[in-house]
Amino acid sequence: MPTTEALSAETADASRFDGNLTELEYLALASSFNLADGHARQELTPGQSKVVGELPGLWAEAVMRPVDEIEEEAHRAFFHLLGQKSYPGADGRVLACYSSSVAMEIFARALVAETDTIALVHPTFDNIPDILRGVGLRLVALEEDVLHGGDLPAELLAEVGAIFVTTPNNPTGKVLSRERLARLAAQCAETGVVLALDTCFRGFDVAGQYDHYEVLEASGCRWVVIEDTGKLWPTLELKIGWLVRSANVGLPLAKVYSDILLGVSPLIMLMIKGLAEDAADGGLADLHEFIATNRALVRANLDGIPGLTFVDPDSRVSVERIHLGERLAMDVWEKLRAHNVYLLPCAKFHWANPSEGDHMLRIALSRSPVSLDVATRALRDVLLGE
Amino acid sequence: MPTTEALSAETADASRFDGNLTELEYLALASSFNLADGHARQELTPGQSKVVGELPGLWAEAVMRPVDEIEEEAHRAFFHLLGQKSYPGADGRVLACYSSSVAMEIFARALVAETDTIALVHPTFDNIPDILRGVGLRLVALEEDVLHGGDLPAELLAEVGAIFVTTPNNPTGKVLSRERLARLAAQCAETGVVLALDTCFRGFDVAGQYDHYEVLEASGCRWVVIEDTGKLWPTLELKIGWLVRSANVGLPLAKVYSDILLGVSPLIMLMIKGLAEDAADGGLADLHEFIATNRALVRANLDGIPGLTFVDPDSRVSVERIHLGERLAMDVWEKLRAHNVYLLPCAKFHWANPSEGDHMLRIALSRSPVSLDVATRALRDVLLGE
């Protein structure tokens, strides 16, 4: 992984840390109290352990069977688990990538062949704006209340070649409803704007599990969806980011894909299939309960601290935001670091206006309850000035 | 994987196949006689099988131990196996990527921040020019005989911001000698040009295993090296592409890296460490013998066919080129396809002048001897017109 020294040597002003969220996450990787990144780091359940124990057998299966067959079984198990019965699995419109960020990079590179401007939900995880800007796109901020409030302004649609929405959003947990998606897709169909969705966190929230593909296909709009297995299960970074598209999308997605990869591992595909089957068999409900219990633990440990509020009361995703009142997130972050506890200050999520996040921290919930308990007690002590 | 229909729908002229080499490789994936892609698809050796059998135990180890420690053990085992004792493993200059192509994409995106022109060895595998062009770079062809013949012309160095060399080269197997690397690095140091090496195939050829990092560091030039575990062992696409750089490289490599990934799986790192240890313990010598035996089998099966020649008599890498004389490679490719046998026509390797490859085919050697035997006998029959 990159060291802080290597990263700060690349910035113009090495005297202050001005890194992105992922760079803050690198710092946390070696800590036992890493509540920074949104990856799943809790213990495997017995059902998941069984799949991991079968890896040598899955390897033998992957060697014997045609890879296209394995690939189809994997995406069918995963997409159906999340209610996506209408996804276009049969005709090569589902591209398996090493991760959702690789899918994002491929989408961005294909999109910039056609347009130079994209509207992006605000706030959202900062590697999305960074990848889009990195390929040369200009970004227009789409505030969450505008996105969820009703039809988008005609001027916005006229200004951009694409709209990018993370749903459920990271860090807010806000979900695009079926009704809003249908209207958004209709507006995109009318104007020829590409509608891109990042649904990486939808596994945590049944509100995000209605059949998006049915809505998108019915609209006739040009669309792209990025699905992700990476946030759900503690699979040591073994994951698949799926890049799915409409038949009419008109972007060179398969071409850019072919520049980057031949395919993801059939071993990972079989593992994902096994985990999706376990999830369908009760594991997903257990996961929802696990996250809800962890969220309740965090809220209980931080209860009654003057000035502290929980920003997203209805969120179901595996992260929780807190507002620190007058306190600055970076000050709290520094103090927690001395206790070897890592959270994520929220400024960078507000990619168009970082100061909006200056007083918020994000806490990852996909952790063992013990480390979550110890870390949030340390946070409580810091906030109470002990 | 992308279907041919999906790919050809993206090209301007859908009536003829004008895909890249990876697109031709997708077609072969479902075939038992896939000699197209350069990935390792032979059976695991007993030593390698032992590592795969231990995956559940390695998973448990990966959960328990700090990831930076595992990462360092993995790159040390792999780099030392290939004679790279001087690589900068201690100070964050080794970035683990999902694959060498992801490393390539990160390098290209970081490089284009500084320059718009790069010299690239010719021929070479076409996803390298495609990625470089894809981020907006202009390419200048560097012919192999110019590269290996002596100092580069001053005009070439003045024209480009970087030089990219695949060594050993794919498909030719040509290796940059220590003496040539030292001169090339000296010329780059004098002119400030970035020297980038892709050494993905070096595991097959001891001539490519002298300590490149010692030579590069001594020169003082700005350098980048892409190393790869992906071609050596039949690991079902589980691999690491390492992006390594000089301290003075001055490109935002770690920043672009942080946009794309937090890190590769520690399970894959432990597996690579195990495979590298097995290779150091005799496995690498066995692999060299395996490839040499397969090469001899191919040459024997194709011996005496009028007009057919072996283009790279001294190559040690896991692919073999044949020249078909008057025959067109695409004609032979089409006929072999009817037998469900897939090779790679070479035109696209010659990215600056495709017709140079019109009469050549590339045969992948990292396959079981049985499928190699059947496939090259079919090729013999096709070439003899039976």
Coordinates of C-alpha atoms in Angstrom, one line a residue, chain A residues 1-3 6-7 10 20 22-23 25-26 29-30 37 39 41 44 52-53 55-56 59 62-63 67-68 71 91-92 94-95 98-99 101-102 105 109 127 130-131 134-135 234-239 245 251-255 257-268 271, chain B residues 1-3 6-7 10 20 22-23 25-26 29-30 37 39 41 44 52-53 55-56 59 62-63 67-68 71 91-92 94-95 98-99 101-102 105 109 127 130-131 134-135 234-239 245 251-255 257-268 271:
Chain A
M1 CA 0.0 0.0 0.0
P2 CA 1.2 3.6 -0.5
T3 CA 2.8 5.2 2.6
A6 CA 4.9 8.6 -0.6
L7 CA 1.4 10.2 -0.9
E10 CA 3.1 13.9 -4.5
N20 CA -8.5 11.8 -0.2
T22 CA -8.8 6.3 0.6
E23 CA -5.5 7.8 1.8
E25 CA -8.2 4.6 5.0
Y26 CA -4.6 3.4 4.3
L29 CA -5.4 -0.6 7.8
A30 CA -2.8 -1.7 10.3
D37 CA -13.1 2.0 5.3
H39 CA -15.2 -2.8 3.5
R41 CA -14.3 -6.8 8.3
L44 CA -17.4 -14.9 8.8
V52 CA -14.5 -20.5 2.4
G53 CA -13.7 -24.0 3.6
L55 CA -12.3 -23.1 -1.7
P56 CA -10.1 -26.0 -2.8
W59 CA -11.0 -24.3 -7.5
A62 CA -13.6 -23.8 -11.8
V63 CA -10.8 -25.7 -13.7
V67 CA -16.1 -20.0 -17.5
D68 CA -19.1 -18.4 -19.2
E71 CA -20.1 -16.4 -14.7
D91 CA -26.6 -11.1 -23.9
G92 CA -23.2 -10.0 -22.8
V94 CA -23.0 -7.7 -17.7
L95 CA -19.2 -7.2 -17.5
Y98 CA -12.1 -6.8 -10.4
S99 CA -14.0 -4.2 -8.3
S101 CA -13.9 1.1 -8.8
V102 CA -12.4 -0.7 -11.8
E105 CA -12.8 3.7 -14.3
R109 CA -13.1 6.2 -19.8
N127 CA -13.1 8.4 -5.4
D130 CA -11.8 11.8 -8.5
I131 CA -12.1 9.1 -11.2
G134 CA -9.2 12.0 -13.7
V135 CA -10.4 11.1 -17.2
P234 CA -15.9 -10.1 4.7
T235 CA -14.2 -11.7 1.8
L236 CA -10.6 -10.2 2.1
E237 CA -11.0 -7.9 -1.0
L238 CA -12.1 -10.9 -3.2
K239 CA -15.1 -9.4 -5.0
R245 CA -25.6 -1.4 -19.5
L251 CA -20.6 3.9 -25.2
P252 CA -17.5 1.8 -25.9
L253 CA -17.7 0.0 -22.6
A254 CA -16.9 -3.5 -23.8
K255 CA -13.9 -2.1 -25.8
Y257 CA -13.2 -3.4 -20.7
S258 CA -11.2 -5.5 -23.1
D259 CA -8.2 -3.1 -22.7
I260 CA -8.1 -3.7 -19.0
L261 CA -9.1 -7.4 -18.4
L262 CA -9.9 -10.8 -19.9
G263 CA -12.1 -11.6 -16.9
V264 CA -12.3 -12.0 -13.1
S265 CA -11.4 -15.2 -11.5
P266 CA -13.9 -18.1 -11.8
L267 CA -12.9 -19.0 -8.3
I268 CA -14.2 -15.7 -7.0
M271 CA -17.4 -18.1 -4.1
Chain B
M1 CA -17.4 -11.5 -20.5
P2 CA -18.4 -9.3 -23.5
T3 CA -20.0 -11.2 -26.4
A6 CA -21.8 -6.6 -28.0
L7 CA -18.3 -5.8 -29.1
E10 CA -19.6 -0.8 -30.7
N20 CA -8.3 -6.2 -30.5
T22 CA -8.3 -9.6 -26.1
E23 CA -11.5 -9.7 -28.0
E25 CA -9.2 -14.2 -26.7
Y26 CA -12.8 -14.0 -25.4
L29 CA -12.3 -18.9 -23.5
A30 CA -15.1 -21.6 -23.9
D37 CA -4.4 -15.9 -24.4
H39 CA -2.5 -16.8 -19.3
R41 CA -3.8 -22.8 -18.0
L44 CA -1.2 -27.3 -11.1
V52 CA -4.2 -24.2 -3.2
G53 CA -5.2 -26.9 -0.7
L55 CA -6.3 -21.7 1.0
P56 CA -8.8 -22.0 3.9
W59 CA -7.6 -17.2 4.8
A62 CA -4.8 -13.3 6.4
V63 CA -7.6 -12.4 8.9
V67 CA -1.9 -6.6 5.9
D68 CA 1.3 -4.5 5.4
E71 CA 2.2 -7.6 1.6
D91 CA 9.4 2.6 1.5
G92 CA 6.0 2.4 -0.1
V94 CA 5.7 -1.0 -4.5
L95 CA 1.9 -0.7 -5.2
Y98 CA -5.4 -6.4 -9.2
S99 CA -3.4 -7.1 -12.4
S101 CA -3.3 -4.1 -16.8
V102 CA -4.7 -2.2 -13.9
E105 CA -3.9 2.0 -16.5
R109 CA -3.4 8.1 -16.1
N127 CA -3.7 -3.5 -24.9
D130 CA -4.7 0.9 -26.4
I131 CA -4.5 1.9 -22.7
G134 CA -7.1 5.7 -24.3
V135 CA -5.9 8.2 -21.7
P234 CA -2.3 -21.4 -13.4
T235 CA -4.0 -19.5 -10.6
L236 CA -7.5 -18.9 -12.2
E237 CA -6.8 -15.1 -12.7
L238 CA -5.9 -14.6 -9.1
K239 CA -2.7 -12.5 -9.4
R245 CA 8.7 3.5 -9.1
L251 CA 4.2 11.3 -11.2
P252 CA 1.0 11.1 -9.1
L253 CA 1.0 7.3 -9.2
A254 CA 0.0 6.8 -5.5
K255 CA -2.8 9.3 -5.9
Y257 CA -3.8 4.3 -7.2
S258 CA -5.8 5.5 -4.3
D259 CA -8.7 6.5 -6.7
I260 CA -8.9 2.8 -7.9
L261 CA -8.1 0.6 -4.9
L262 CA -7.5 0.2 -1.3
G263 CA -5.4 -2.9 -1.9
V264 CA -5.4 -6.4 -3.3
S265 CA -6.6 -9.4 -1.3
P266 CA -4.2 -10.6 1.4
L267 CA -5.4 -14.1 0.5
I268 CA -3.9 -13.6 -2.9
M271 CA -1.0 -17.6 -2.1

